Tab-separated table of C-alpha atoms and ligand atoms in Angstrom:
chain	number	residue	atom	x	y	z
I	243	MET	CA	24.135	15.721	47.775
I	244	SER	CA	26.612	15.570	44.862
I	245	ARG	CA	28.331	18.683	43.681
I	246	ALA	CA	26.038	20.678	41.128
I	247	ILE	CA	27.742	20.651	37.966
I	248	GLN	CA	28.632	24.406	36.348
I	249	ALA	CA	28.067	25.017	32.503
I	250	VAL	CA	30.850	25.849	30.750
I	251	ARG	CA	33.004	29.216	31.447
I	252	GLY	CA	32.141	31.546	28.216
I	253	MET	CA	28.926	29.482	27.398
I	254	ASN	CA	26.005	31.636	29.101
I	255	ASP	CA	22.260	30.147	29.503
I	256	LEU	CA	19.941	32.572	27.962
I	257	LEU	CA	17.311	33.255	30.952
I	258	PRO	CA	13.435	33.923	30.088
I	259	ASP	CA	13.795	37.238	31.526
I	260	THR	CA	16.085	38.572	28.814
I	261	LEU	CA	15.065	36.002	25.675
I	262	ALA	CA	11.434	38.756	25.703
I	263	LEU	CA	13.954	41.216	24.606
I	264	TRP	CA	16.021	38.301	22.139
I	265	GLN	CA	12.568	37.828	20.427
I	266	ARG	CA	12.205	41.165	19.523
I	267	VAL	CA	14.738	41.770	18.200
I	268	GLU	CA	14.498	38.362	16.100
I	269	ARG	CA	11.215	39.141	15.023
I	270	ARG	CA	11.889	43.048	13.650
I	271	ALA	CA	15.668	41.288	11.997
I	272	GLY	CA	12.707	38.826	9.913
I	273	GLU	CA	10.207	41.788	9.510
I	274	VAL	CA	13.283	43.406	7.625
I	275	LEU	CA	14.917	40.834	5.609
I	276	GLN	CA	11.740	39.587	4.530
I	277	ALA	CA	11.157	43.681	3.525
I	278	TYR	CA	14.310	43.452	0.956
I	279	GLY	CA	13.544	40.069	-0.417
I	280	TYR	CA	16.453	37.962	1.900
I	281	ARG	CA	15.854	33.988	2.844
I	282	GLU	CA	16.387	31.868	5.148
I	283	ILE	CA	18.910	29.331	5.351
I	284	ARG	CA	19.608	27.257	8.480
I	285	LEU	CA	23.058	25.450	8.487
I	286	PRO	CA	25.272	22.927	10.444
I	287	LEU	CA	27.099	23.989	13.471
I	288	LEU	CA	30.016	21.301	12.813
I	289	GLU	CA	31.721	21.769	9.666
I	290	LYS	CA	35.186	20.349	8.746
I	291	THR	CA	37.805	22.758	10.013
I	292	GLU	CA	39.176	22.777	6.409
I	293	LEU	CA	36.383	25.039	5.188
I	294	TYR	CA	37.725	27.731	8.652
I	295	VAL	CA	41.327	27.114	7.441
I	296	ARG	CA	40.701	28.064	3.595
I	297	SER	CA	37.667	30.983	3.543
I	298	ILE	CA	38.528	32.665	7.337
I	299	GLY	CA	42.771	32.717	7.150
I	300	GLN	CA	45.364	30.184	8.544
I	301	VAL	CA	47.010	33.428	10.504
I	302	THR	CA	43.950	34.683	11.922
I	303	ASP	CA	43.292	34.366	15.687
I	304	ILE	CA	40.325	32.518	15.018
I	305	VAL	CA	42.001	30.063	12.930
I	306	GLU	CA	45.317	29.928	15.155
I	307	LYS	CA	44.015	29.574	18.376
I	308	GLU	CA	39.647	30.412	19.522
I	309	MET	CA	38.067	26.689	17.115
I	310	TYR	CA	36.604	23.903	18.737
I	311	THR	CA	38.480	21.604	16.845
I	312	PHE	CA	38.124	18.257	17.020
I	313	GLU	CA	38.656	14.694	15.784
I	314	ASP	CA	35.391	13.119	15.347
I	315	ARG	CA	35.244	9.112	15.531
I	316	ASN	CA	36.668	8.382	12.097
I	317	GLY	CA	39.058	10.862	12.183
I	318	GLU	CA	38.196	14.006	10.464
I	319	SER	CA	39.330	16.730	11.779
I	320	LEU	CA	36.494	18.889	12.645
I	321	SER	CA	35.274	22.581	13.621
I	322	LEU	CA	32.192	24.127	15.678
I	323	ARG	CA	30.987	27.190	13.548
I	324	PRO	CA	33.535	30.027	14.422
I	325	GLU	CA	31.261	32.266	11.847
I	326	GLY	CA	28.224	31.628	9.061
I	327	THR	CA	29.463	32.451	6.227
I	328	ALA	CA	31.999	30.347	5.373
I	329	GLY	CA	29.343	27.702	6.590
I	330	CYS	CA	26.548	29.823	4.094
I	331	VAL	CA	28.964	29.858	1.042
I	332	ARG	CA	30.197	26.286	1.856
I	333	ALA	CA	25.912	25.048	1.352
I	334	GLY	CA	25.887	27.776	-1.583
I	335	ILE	CA	27.940	25.771	-3.417
I	336	GLU	CA	27.231	22.288	-2.472
I	337	ASN	CA	23.545	23.007	-3.334
I	338	GLY	CA	23.805	24.669	-5.998
I	339	LEU	CA	22.176	27.869	-5.222
I	340	LEU	CA	24.899	30.579	-6.049
I	341	HIS	CA	25.943	30.100	-10.329
I	342	ASN	CA	24.389	32.573	-12.520
I	343	GLN	CA	22.072	33.046	-9.747
I	344	ILE	CA	21.000	35.597	-7.146
I	345	GLN	CA	20.649	34.756	-3.902
I	346	ARG	CA	19.968	37.021	-1.161
I	347	LEU	CA	20.258	34.142	2.580
I	348	TRP	CA	20.365	34.824	6.635
I	349	TYR	CA	20.612	32.892	8.795
I	350	ALA	CA	20.728	32.766	12.681
I	351	GLY	CA	22.014	31.088	15.754
I	352	PRO	CA	24.998	30.079	17.687
I	353	MET	CA	28.477	30.676	16.748
I	354	PHE	CA	31.834	29.119	19.195
I	355	ARG	CA	34.828	31.028	20.035
I	356	HIS	CA	37.631	30.144	22.260
I	357	GLU	CA	38.504	33.682	23.178
I	358	ARG	CA	39.390	35.349	26.533
I	359	PRO	CA	35.484	35.844	28.434
I	360	GLN	CA	34.853	39.237	29.589
I	361	ARG	CA	31.774	41.570	29.044
I	362	GLY	CA	30.179	41.280	24.840
I	363	ARG	CA	32.904	38.631	24.233
I	364	TYR	CA	31.216	35.207	25.264
I	365	ARG	CA	32.590	31.443	24.235
I	366	GLN	CA	29.210	30.537	22.410
I	367	PHE	CA	27.569	33.749	20.732
I	368	HIS	CA	24.736	34.434	18.484
I	369	GLN	CA	24.468	36.426	15.485
I	370	ILE	CA	22.115	36.838	12.625
I	371	GLY	CA	23.505	36.975	9.862
I	372	VAL	CA	22.780	37.823	6.355
I	373	GLU	CA	25.387	37.009	2.999
I	374	ALA	CA	24.394	38.334	-1.066
I	375	PHE	CA	26.011	36.515	-3.960
I	376	GLY	CA	25.782	37.512	-7.417
I	377	MET	CA	26.567	41.181	-6.816
I	378	PRO	CA	29.318	43.556	-7.773
I	379	GLY	CA	27.730	46.752	-7.893
I	380	PRO	CA	28.282	48.456	-4.769
I	381	GLU	CA	24.358	49.365	-4.839
I	382	LEU	CA	24.103	45.855	-2.825
I	383	ASP	CA	26.934	47.564	0.017
I	384	ALA	CA	24.870	50.316	0.545
I	385	GLU	CA	21.683	47.964	0.324
I	386	LEU	CA	22.997	45.983	3.329
I	387	ILE	CA	24.241	49.616	4.949
I	388	LEU	CA	20.611	50.730	4.777
I	389	MET	CA	19.424	47.356	6.335
I	390	SER	CA	21.007	47.535	9.054
I	391	ALA	CA	20.290	51.466	9.346
I	392	ARG	CA	17.400	50.170	9.917
I	393	LEU	CA	16.902	47.648	11.526
I	394	TRP	CA	18.345	49.959	14.642
I	395	ARG	CA	15.362	51.766	13.262
I	396	SER	CA	12.679	49.526	14.107
I	397	LEU	CA	14.846	48.628	17.751
I	398	GLU	CA	15.280	52.107	18.238
I	399	VAL	CA	19.032	51.492	18.490
I	400	ARG	CA	20.536	54.996	20.130
I	401	ASP	CA	23.585	55.267	20.216
I	402	VAL	CA	25.318	53.409	17.337
I	403	ALA	CA	28.023	54.773	14.484
I	404	LEU	CA	29.032	53.657	11.233
I	405	GLN	CA	32.594	52.820	10.205
I	406	LEU	CA	33.684	51.989	6.538
I	407	ASN	CA	36.480	51.081	4.778
I	408	SER	CA	37.404	49.342	1.486
I	409	LEU	CA	40.457	47.378	1.590
I	410	GLY	CA	41.074	46.806	-2.474
I	411	THR	CA	40.980	43.957	-4.384
I	412	PRO	CA	43.876	41.003	-3.600
I	413	THR	CA	46.554	42.432	-6.240
I	414	CYS	CA	46.408	45.383	-4.813
I	415	ARG	CA	46.410	44.688	-1.309
I	416	ALA	CA	49.760	42.454	-1.671
I	417	ARG	CA	51.114	46.268	-3.113
I	418	TYR	CA	49.667	47.537	0.405
I	419	ARG	CA	51.539	45.386	2.396
I	420	GLU	CA	54.865	45.040	1.407
I	421	LEU	CA	54.721	48.641	1.639
I	422	LEU	CA	53.145	48.574	4.901
I	423	VAL	CA	55.905	45.460	5.625
I	424	GLY	CA	58.875	48.284	4.865
I	425	TYR	CA	57.384	51.037	6.848
I	426	LEU	CA	56.348	49.170	9.911
I	427	GLU	CA	60.431	47.136	9.761
I	428	GLU	CA	61.208	51.218	10.640
I	429	HIS	CA	60.118	50.795	14.180
I	430	ARG	CA	60.250	47.187	14.881
I	431	THR	CA	62.391	48.360	18.043
I	432	VAL	CA	59.038	49.916	19.388
I	433	LEU	CA	56.628	46.821	18.330
I	434	ASP	CA	54.990	44.462	20.969
I	435	GLU	CA	55.246	40.364	20.190
I	436	ASP	CA	51.641	40.252	18.410
I	437	SER	CA	53.054	42.653	15.919
I	438	LEU	CA	56.613	41.185	15.305
I	439	ARG	CA	54.741	38.259	14.953
I	440	ARG	CA	52.040	39.433	12.830
I	441	LEU	CA	54.502	41.810	10.695
I	442	HIS	CA	55.162	39.284	8.404
I	443	THR	CA	52.408	36.797	8.986
I	444	ASN	CA	48.909	38.795	8.516
I	445	PRO	CA	50.244	42.276	9.134
I	446	LEU	CA	46.784	44.370	8.168
I	447	ARG	CA	46.098	43.094	12.187
I	448	VAL	CA	48.721	45.590	13.164
I	449	LEU	CA	46.775	48.135	12.303
I	450	ASP	CA	43.804	46.714	13.880
I	451	SER	CA	46.489	46.819	17.283
I	452	LYS	CA	44.309	48.292	20.515
I	453	ASN	CA	47.556	49.087	22.448
I	454	PRO	CA	48.408	52.633	23.423
I	455	ALA	CA	52.111	52.353	22.453
I	456	LEU	CA	51.322	51.576	18.468
I	457	GLN	CA	48.662	54.325	18.103
I	458	GLY	CA	51.107	56.832	17.148
I	459	ILE	CA	53.432	54.193	14.543
I	460	ILE	CA	49.561	53.246	13.572
I	461	GLU	CA	48.188	56.522	12.297
I	462	ARG	CA	51.191	56.993	10.450
I	463	ALA	CA	51.568	54.119	8.820
I	464	PRO	CA	50.509	54.005	5.003
I	465	SER	CA	46.969	54.308	4.179
I	466	LEU	CA	45.659	51.270	1.984
I	467	LEU	CA	43.400	53.722	0.741
I	468	ASP	CA	45.730	56.297	-0.783
I	469	HIS	CA	46.708	52.709	-3.226
I	470	LEU	CA	43.408	50.810	-3.892
I	471	ASP	CA	43.632	50.262	-7.821
I	472	PRO	CA	41.481	51.815	-9.428
I	473	GLU	CA	38.208	49.848	-9.562
I	474	SER	CA	38.569	49.554	-5.535
I	475	ALA	CA	39.041	53.409	-5.747
I	476	GLY	CA	35.358	54.239	-7.355
I	477	HIS	CA	33.211	51.318	-6.077
I	478	PHE	CA	34.341	52.797	-2.305
I	479	ALA	CA	33.531	56.489	-3.641
I	480	ARG	CA	30.132	54.871	-5.544
I	481	LEU	CA	28.821	53.043	-2.021
I	482	ARG	CA	29.943	56.710	-0.578
I	483	THR	CA	27.637	58.598	-3.268
I	484	LEU	CA	24.899	56.063	-2.247
I	485	LEU	CA	25.197	56.330	0.941
I	486	ASP	CA	24.584	59.916	1.387
I	487	ASP	CA	22.193	60.174	-0.839
I	488	ALA	CA	19.433	57.790	1.141
I	489	GLY	CA	20.716	60.230	4.440
I	490	VAL	CA	23.574	57.596	6.060
I	491	GLN	CA	26.000	59.067	8.002
I	492	TYR	CA	29.547	57.343	8.543
I	493	ALA	CA	32.986	57.869	9.306
I	494	VAL	CA	35.329	56.602	6.859
I	495	ASN	CA	37.829	54.524	9.409
I	496	PRO	CA	41.212	53.875	7.015
I	497	ARG	CA	42.259	51.281	9.879
I	498	LEU	CA	39.361	49.323	9.842
I	499	VAL	CA	40.703	45.958	8.889
I	500	ARG	CA	38.682	43.369	10.134
I	501	GLY	CA	39.700	39.142	11.931
I	502	LEU	CA	38.716	37.560	8.880
I	503	ASP	CA	41.080	37.155	5.193
I	504	TYR	CA	38.366	36.811	3.063
I	505	TYR	CA	37.326	41.034	2.748
I	506	THR	CA	37.794	42.318	-0.432
I	507	ARG	CA	36.402	46.015	-1.259
I	508	THR	CA	33.539	48.016	0.865
I	509	VAL	CA	33.601	46.563	5.710
I	510	PHE	CA	32.083	48.207	7.265
I	511	GLU	CA	31.355	47.649	11.493
I	512	TRP	CA	28.456	49.386	13.913
I	513	VAL	CA	30.112	50.768	16.650
I	514	SER	CA	28.010	51.327	20.011
I	515	GLY	CA	29.764	53.942	22.231
I	516	ALA	CA	27.629	52.615	25.639
I	517	LEU	CA	29.649	48.764	25.217
I	518	GLY	CA	32.261	49.371	26.972
I	519	ALA	CA	36.714	47.775	24.717
I	520	GLN	CA	33.724	44.941	22.248
I	521	ALA	CA	31.508	47.692	20.953
I	522	THR	CA	30.489	46.087	17.853
I	523	ILE	CA	27.334	44.942	17.105
I	524	CYS	CA	27.293	44.353	13.969
I	525	ALA	CA	30.305	44.138	10.738
I	526	GLY	CA	30.847	42.910	7.759
I	527	GLY	CA	31.810	43.553	4.493
I	528	ARG	CA	32.586	42.363	0.599
I	529	TYR	CA	34.176	38.836	0.136
I	530	ASP	CA	34.097	38.733	-3.796
I	531	GLY	CA	36.634	36.014	-4.414
I	532	LEU	CA	35.485	33.265	-1.111
I	533	VAL	CA	33.293	31.354	-3.631
I	534	GLU	CA	35.916	30.506	-5.753
I	535	GLN	CA	37.458	29.825	-3.212
I	536	LEU	CA	35.829	27.725	-1.859
I	537	GLY	CA	35.756	25.940	-5.101
I	538	GLY	CA	32.922	27.427	-6.429
I	539	ARG	CA	33.168	29.605	-9.997
I	540	THR	CA	33.536	33.234	-9.408
I	541	THR	CA	30.667	34.724	-7.412
I	542	PRO	CA	30.943	38.710	-6.147
I	543	ALA	CA	29.329	38.643	-2.902
I	544	ALA	CA	28.969	40.423	0.590
I	545	GLY	CA	27.310	40.218	3.901
I	546	PHE	CA	27.429	41.082	7.268
I	547	ALA	CA	27.224	39.731	10.960
I	548	LEU	CA	25.190	41.159	13.708
I	549	GLY	CA	26.194	39.767	17.149
I	550	MET	CA	23.036	38.997	18.907
I	551	GLU	CA	24.190	39.213	23.165
I	552	ARG	CA	26.123	42.679	22.132
I	553	LEU	CA	22.485	43.955	20.436
I	554	VAL	CA	20.477	42.846	23.584
I	555	GLU	CA	22.997	43.964	25.854
I	556	LEU	CA	22.818	47.741	24.299
I	557	LEU	CA	18.444	47.111	23.459
I	558	ALA	CA	18.459	46.615	27.381
I	559	GLN	CA	20.811	49.295	28.486
I	560	GLN	CA	18.478	51.817	26.876
I	561	GLU	CA	15.219	50.246	28.085
I	562	PRO	CA	16.303	48.403	31.804
I	563	VAL	CA	12.123	48.057	32.203
I	564	ALA	CA	11.704	45.584	28.722
I	565	CYS	CA	9.349	43.833	28.879
I	566	SER	CA	9.127	40.514	30.748
I	567	GLY	CA	7.198	38.569	28.099
I	568	GLN	CA	4.037	38.465	26.401
I	569	LEU	CA	1.675	37.071	29.332
I	570	GLN	CA	-1.369	38.082	29.291
I	571	ILE	CA	-3.125	37.114	31.953
I	572	TYR	CA	-2.996	35.591	35.499
I	573	MET	CA	-5.944	33.630	37.400
I	574	VAL	CA	-6.394	33.675	40.498
I	575	LEU	CA	-8.360	31.100	41.976
I	576	LEU	CA	-8.854	30.904	45.472
I	577	GLY	CA	-10.410	27.230	46.644
I	578	GLY	CA	-10.197	23.923	45.062
I	579	PRO	CA	-13.675	24.660	42.966
I	580	ALA	CA	-12.320	27.763	41.826
I	581	GLN	CA	-9.390	25.764	40.331
I	582	ARG	CA	-11.443	23.687	39.211
I	583	HIS	CA	-13.913	26.384	37.143
I	584	GLY	CA	-10.896	28.617	36.730
I	585	ALA	CA	-8.848	26.326	34.261
I	586	LEU	CA	-11.434	25.757	31.538
I	587	ILE	CA	-12.142	29.522	31.975
I	588	ALA	CA	-7.960	29.401	30.701
I	589	GLU	CA	-8.821	27.088	27.766
I	590	ARG	CA	-11.660	29.222	26.817
I	591	LEU	CA	-9.809	31.888	27.109
I	592	ARG	CA	-6.496	30.321	25.139
I	593	ASP	CA	-9.085	29.470	22.304
I	594	ASP	CA	-9.834	32.771	21.526
I	595	GLY	CA	-6.713	33.793	21.630
I	596	VAL	CA	-5.691	35.554	25.020
I	597	SER	CA	-2.629	33.907	26.802
I	598	VAL	CA	-3.507	33.005	30.489
I	599	GLU	CA	-1.286	31.454	32.755
I	600	CYS	CA	-3.270	29.330	36.127
I	601	ASP	CA	-2.096	29.793	40.032
I	602	ALA	CA	-0.784	26.487	40.882
I	603	ALA	CA	-0.134	26.587	43.374
I	604	GLY	CA	-2.860	28.271	45.966
I	605	GLY	CA	-2.113	29.952	48.854
I	606	SER	CA	-3.655	33.436	49.964
I	607	LEU	CA	-5.064	35.870	47.356
I	608	LYS	CA	-2.322	38.492	48.807
I	609	SER	CA	0.650	35.607	47.970
I	610	GLN	CA	-1.317	34.677	44.158
I	611	LEU	CA	-1.517	38.517	42.977
I	612	ARG	CA	2.230	38.660	44.075
I	613	ARG	CA	2.413	36.132	41.562
I	614	ALA	CA	0.142	37.767	39.119
I	615	ASP	CA	2.657	40.709	39.599
I	616	ARG	CA	6.071	39.403	38.932
I	617	SER	CA	4.550	36.798	35.471
I	618	GLY	CA	4.536	40.171	34.155
I	619	ALA	CA	0.521	39.740	33.297
I	620	ALA	CA	-1.741	42.511	31.912
I	621	TYR	CA	-4.543	41.072	34.254
I	622	ALA	CA	-5.381	38.923	37.138
I	623	VAL	CA	-8.769	37.071	36.529
I	624	LEU	CA	-9.777	36.398	40.243
I	625	ILE	CA	-12.940	33.691	41.190
I	626	GLY	CA	-13.562	32.518	44.869
I	627	ASP	CA	-16.170	30.848	46.020
I	628	ALA	CA	-18.699	33.914	46.027
I	629	GLU	CA	-17.898	35.004	42.484
I	630	LEU	CA	-18.473	31.293	41.387
I	631	ALA	CA	-21.698	30.813	42.910
I	632	ALA	CA	-22.885	33.787	41.091
I	633	GLY	CA	-21.691	33.707	38.061
I	634	LEU	CA	-19.311	36.116	37.654
I	635	VAL	CA	-15.305	37.322	37.752
I	636	SER	CA	-13.194	39.915	38.624
I	637	ILE	CA	-10.847	41.875	36.523
I	638	LYS	CA	-7.906	43.653	38.251
I	639	SER	CA	-5.101	46.000	36.505
I	640	LEU	CA	-1.518	44.340	37.187
I	641	ARG	CA	-0.380	47.459	35.096
I	642	THR	CA	-2.396	50.485	36.033
I	643	ASP	CA	-4.422	52.395	38.722
I	644	GLU	CA	-7.614	51.201	36.826
I	645	ALA	CA	-10.454	49.988	39.170
I	646	GLN	CA	-11.357	45.990	39.809
I	647	GLU	CA	-14.113	45.485	38.278
I	648	GLN	CA	-16.498	42.097	38.524
I	649	ILE	CA	-18.338	41.146	35.518
I	650	ALA	CA	-20.569	38.489	33.912
I	651	GLU	CA	-18.254	35.073	33.571
I	652	GLY	CA	-20.001	35.294	29.688
I	653	SER	CA	-18.776	38.880	28.563
I	654	LEU	CA	-14.625	38.453	30.880
I	655	ALA	CA	-13.900	36.741	26.591
I	656	GLN	CA	-14.563	40.459	25.392
I	657	MET	CA	-14.044	42.190	27.557
I	658	LEU	CA	-10.419	40.933	27.788
I	659	LYS	CA	-9.913	41.627	24.423
I	660	ARG	CA	-10.774	44.929	24.132
I	661	LYS	CA	-9.553	46.058	27.038
I	662	LEU	CA	-6.165	44.191	25.805
I	663	ALA	CA	-7.437	45.671	22.461
I	664	CYS	CA	-6.460	41.773	20.171
Z	966	HAM	P1	32.527	39.594	12.993
Z	966	HAM	O1	33.305	40.023	13.077
Z	966	HAM	O2	33.657	38.206	13.225
Z	966	HAM	O3	31.972	39.495	11.620
Z	966	HAM	O4	31.376	39.378	13.628
Z	966	HAM	C1	30.123	40.082	13.779
Z	966	HAM	C2	29.604	39.861	15.359
Z	966	HAM	O5	29.134	39.281	15.612
Z	966	HAM	C3	30.341	41.103	15.894
Z	966	HAM	O6	30.684	42.598	15.402
Z	966	HAM	C4	30.280	40.600	17.046
Z	966	HAM	O7	29.218	41.897	17.445
Z	966	HAM	C5	29.635	39.207	17.344
Z	966	HAM	N1	31.037	38.635	17.218
Z	966	HAM	C6	31.841	38.015	17.098
Z	966	HAM	N2	33.098	37.315	18.931
Z	966	HAM	C7	32.047	37.519	19.497
Z	966	HAM	C8	32.415	37.357	20.990
Z	966	HAM	N3	33.032	36.475	20.564
Z	966	HAM	N4	31.248	37.282	22.238
Z	966	HAM	C9	29.948	38.361	21.616
Z	966	HAM	N5	29.937	37.879	20.056
Z	966	HAM	C10	30.442	37.807	19.116
Z	966	HAM	C11	31.449	37.811	11.045
Z	966	HAM	O8	31.319	37.257	11.854
Z	966	HAM	C12	31.194	37.185	10.196
Z	966	HAM	N6	30.782	36.623	9.388
Z	966	HAM	C13	30.447	38.528	9.196
Z	966	HAM	C14	29.983	38.608	7.703
Z	966	HAM	C15	29.249	38.185	7.017
Z	966	HAM	N7	30.842	38.978	7.218
Z	966	HAM	C16	30.033	38.717	5.411
Z	966	HAM	N8	28.762	38.004	6.156
């Protein structure tokens, strides 16, 4: 036997048992996004590398060291998408969706970052993202947050908390940056290697350091929130009022800076206490300069993306016996004639919208019932020689202690539909 080939590190197979939860999240997200007027857009997995350099930023971890970048056969530098916002903006400009228009868009799919794999952090991971264009006011920021909160309610997600910050405009951020660099310079001797590297390239990211030795310095650092320009401060205050009005709880976290450079003003993260180090299940914010930066006309914009792996892990923790699939009926067919006839009954049930799996491996009643149980179906329909001869079938509940019943084959569909309430 030759050596088995394994998947690329950090890139996971999503197996059928877990996918039931994934599909539930996708369904609910689809419903919630539609309720707010968002429409789906599907975007390429590969883009020109320059798109990410210009949007996410040259001196971010993602662009510096995490992208899957290669030259294609024409020598052009391409990258697997590390996130969806840049591609969505590119597509919006290229397809004329943004100029003087209001667009609410969403997308879902895999993203790729060459990070160190660990729980909740993978090299291929999946996001559901939303981007809204053409709305400058804090009402949109509030809408995005309310929409995500509605999704958590709809999925019955517990244990998530909202963190909020404002990064102001590029101008006030540049002024604050000088102040921060001055402050960090004073503490240069205690900074770690990573922070020293960032000191002059991306000093705000020093605030994001998880190094326990730096937490004291970070806590005493000047806060960007105290140095916002009046419009940004007003925007943030109004957003907070809107969230208070809607009863959404949040914590202002002045050290929330995000790992992508395109943000302006509002940034937010939904964080769970149940996920360990990779605790953010959803993150986003406003990026009013990005469309122009990528060659479009000035267009305000904001959005967020949720991480499917982390959200699904959280849901799976809450509900260890997550629904294992939508299968309704498992046909236990004892003997050749029953198998042949059972296949026809199954086809008729499927015509009536019932999902049915027929046992195809044969064997004893006991072994077929074991497979029926594992299939996740709600009921087994049993047919053996005696039933076949009498035109009867037996129905056995696989999940409750409801008594087994024998009924005429002709009443099966009606009976099952009543039992399954479909
Ligand atoms: P992000 O914070 O880089 O933002 O990613 C959003 C979410 O994707 C994270 O909160 C996390 O749940 C998930 N995620 C990120 N990296 C990984 C990973 N390596 N493994 C597993 N999950 C991961 C963005 O991507 C922005 N484009 C969000 C946005 C949209 N901002 C405005 N519009």
